[in-house]
């Protein structure tokens, strides 16, 4: 992962936000190449969902043909949206603070090991602790430190002379539960156990003020998901464009979450982009549509180059489901910052039932004792958070039936997808240099459709008409809308390596032969195969390869 992060910085993919002021935790800037890569990821998604969608044919695996529409909603919306969506009450993490080190942790991310200390041999220093059982937290910022880290801290805390008498109570790292007594817990860098505060709820929405007066009624939130803008506009879309249930509404946009512990490069950020589809269907057909979207979204990542061995579809257990969901599967990727065998979420595909539309009609919903959804009532017997009161049901004029559509929601993170494509692309191989010595070559094996630059035009030398022919070719590629690069600086081997490192799939070299027969060498980044192509056919050839 360190190599990937270093390459991202060195070659202008991703920079720490506000770096000149020491950075701001959880915020990232995309550099000149990163912005192109991420745009290509979003474009690939938008194309697949909307631009290339044919509403008159049945896609493979789909129960029937369907329509798709797009939206771009505001980031700040009416505060009632978040009350009815459940985010105001429920979008919380539990955090705990270390009173000694002033560090803050997400309670569910705490990992460590239980150790027992034999009281019979304990010395004066340890006697003051009314326990023989301690939970040693592994430093949550560097979980890879794992076992070695906890053993070091055990030595330091108990003293080396007692090391052999310590009894480890768990083989691997385990998490704390709410019932564990915090007085037994030794936090990272703390000198004594018991410094953690009781876990407290912490709402992840960023608060802001709308308007100049700034009273309590002017409080608003930066959206923590793009989905709610789609639900709030459901009726607008039905009434204004030609869609019939089943149909989908897509949106790409920024979301904000005040994550307690942003980490793992861009994986968990405080500002990020989502690519969300809300697919509205008849309740009776919602299971089929759920399966369809789950499988289709998994395939999308495979089609763009993620390897099956690092990509998995995981169905949620019942207790993992969000407050609205009756079924969810995660599409997960084996990021290199995770331990072997561990996966991180790229996208959640959720069957949300009619929770969202009903909440925005009637008020916030909750499950009753039988598990049914009902409007949540306050102590006065009135709905706790009132809905819009608007009728968000749908009338099917062919079947003469009115119903509240069910929703299937594939919700992807543009930054996580981009990071996964970066991690997957990073490759090292051994290639001979100009002198025939083997050298490590770093290449980014991006899918050509995602690569920031598709073709680099490289005149072999800066004379004999080669730069002029090169520029002509470069301009023809640009005119055809193919992002290209012109480079005539330095040895050709070095220029190839520069392009390999930023993932340019094809290099076009202008050499002496080009000046005679008007052909160029087309070099493939991955196979290193070289073929000669007439200059007049290069643009079509690159366009053809990009389509295939
Ligand atoms: N509307 C449903 C929803 O927002 P989610 O699982 O909370 O569901 C969907 O988020 C996706 O958004 C995640 O799978 C992930 O790709 C991305 N995402 C969520 N939180 C993120 C964060 N803090 N940083 C980067 N991406 C994030």
PDB file of C-alpha atoms and ligand atoms in Angstrom, residues 224-225 227 257 259 266-270 272 274 276 278 324 345-348 352 409 411-413 415-416, ligand 1:
ATOM      1  CA  UNK A 224     -24.513  12.042   4.155  1.00  0.00           C
ATOM      2  CA  UNK A 225     -25.849  10.211   1.074  1.00  0.00           C
ATOM      3  CA  UNK A 227     -30.098   8.883  -2.139  1.00  0.00           C
ATOM      4  CA  UNK A 257     -19.738  12.201   6.907  1.00  0.00           C
ATOM      5  CA  UNK A 259     -16.126   9.994  10.325  1.00  0.00           C
ATOM      6  CA  UNK A 266      -9.184   7.680   0.570  1.00  0.00           C
ATOM      7  CA  UNK A 267     -11.102   4.577   1.695  1.00  0.00           C
ATOM      8  CA  UNK A 268     -12.798   6.265   4.646  1.00  0.00           C
ATOM      9  CA  UNK A 269     -12.927  10.010   4.024  1.00  0.00           C
ATOM     10  CA  UNK A 270     -15.070  12.790   5.416  1.00  0.00           C
ATOM     11  CA  UNK A 272     -16.447  11.631  -0.807  1.00  0.00           C
ATOM     12  CA  UNK A 274     -21.269   8.440  -4.288  1.00  0.00           C
ATOM     13  CA  UNK A 276     -26.288   5.814  -6.393  1.00  0.00           C
ATOM     14  CA  UNK A 278     -32.649   4.028  -6.654  1.00  0.00           C
ATOM     15  CA  UNK A 324     -34.404   0.466   6.587  1.00  0.00           C
ATOM     16  CA  UNK A 345     -16.795  -2.479   1.104  1.00  0.00           C
ATOM     17  CA  UNK A 346     -16.937  -0.956  -2.368  1.00  0.00           C
ATOM     18  CA  UNK A 347     -20.691  -0.853  -2.776  1.00  0.00           C
ATOM     19  CA  UNK A 348     -23.816  -1.859  -0.921  1.00  0.00           C
ATOM     20  CA  UNK A 352     -34.983  -0.921   0.996  1.00  0.00           C
ATOM     21  CA  UNK A 409     -30.463   0.602  -4.130  1.00  0.00           C
ATOM     22  CA  UNK A 411     -24.913   2.525  -3.742  1.00  0.00           C
ATOM     23  CA  UNK A 412     -21.278   2.793  -4.791  1.00  0.00           C
ATOM     24  CA  UNK A 413     -18.442   5.051  -3.672  1.00  0.00           C
ATOM     25  CA  UNK A 415     -13.511   7.215  -4.420  1.00  0.00           C
ATOM     26  CA  UNK A 416     -13.456   3.638  -3.159  1.00  0.00           C
TER      27      UNK A 416
HETATM   28  N1  LIG B   1     -27.546   5.331   0.420  1.00  0.00           N
HETATM   29  C1  LIG B   1     -26.930   4.227   1.042  1.00  0.00           C
HETATM   30  C2  LIG B   1     -25.591   4.507   1.534  1.00  0.00           C
HETATM   31  O1  LIG B   1     -25.146   5.637   1.573  1.00  0.00           O
HETATM   32  P1  LIG B   1     -23.481   3.358   2.553  1.00  0.00           P
HETATM   33  O2  LIG B   1     -23.093   1.908   2.603  1.00  0.00           O
HETATM   34  O3  LIG B   1     -23.421   4.127   3.807  1.00  0.00           O
HETATM   35  O4  LIG B   1     -24.914   3.394   1.905  1.00  0.00           O
HETATM   36  C3  LIG B   1     -22.510   3.618   0.153  1.00  0.00           C
HETATM   37  O5  LIG B   1     -22.545   4.080   1.473  1.00  0.00           O
HETATM   38  C4  LIG B   1     -21.092   3.655  -0.375  1.00  0.00           C
HETATM   39  O6  LIG B   1     -20.536   4.958  -0.211  1.00  0.00           O
HETATM   40  C5  LIG B   1     -20.120   2.737   0.355  1.00  0.00           C
HETATM   41  O7  LIG B   1     -20.193   1.417  -0.145  1.00  0.00           O
HETATM   42  C6  LIG B   1     -18.794   3.375   0.032  1.00  0.00           C
HETATM   43  O8  LIG B   1     -18.344   2.980  -1.249  1.00  0.00           O
HETATM   44  C7  LIG B   1     -19.144   4.845  -0.008  1.00  0.00           C
HETATM   45  N2  LIG B   1     -18.779   5.456   1.290  1.00  0.00           N
HETATM   46  C8  LIG B   1     -19.502   5.482   2.414  1.00  0.00           C
HETATM   47  N3  LIG B   1     -18.843   6.117   3.395  1.00  0.00           N
HETATM   48  C9  LIG B   1     -17.656   6.505   2.874  1.00  0.00           C
HETATM   49  C10 LIG B   1     -16.529   7.219   3.384  1.00  0.00           C
HETATM   50  N4  LIG B   1     -16.494   7.667   4.626  1.00  0.00           N
HETATM   51  N5  LIG B   1     -15.469   7.432   2.556  1.00  0.00           N
HETATM   52  C11 LIG B   1     -15.498   6.990   1.271  1.00  0.00           C
HETATM   53  N6  LIG B   1     -16.537   6.324   0.744  1.00  0.00           N
HETATM   54  C12 LIG B   1     -17.612   6.083   1.525  1.00  0.00           C
END
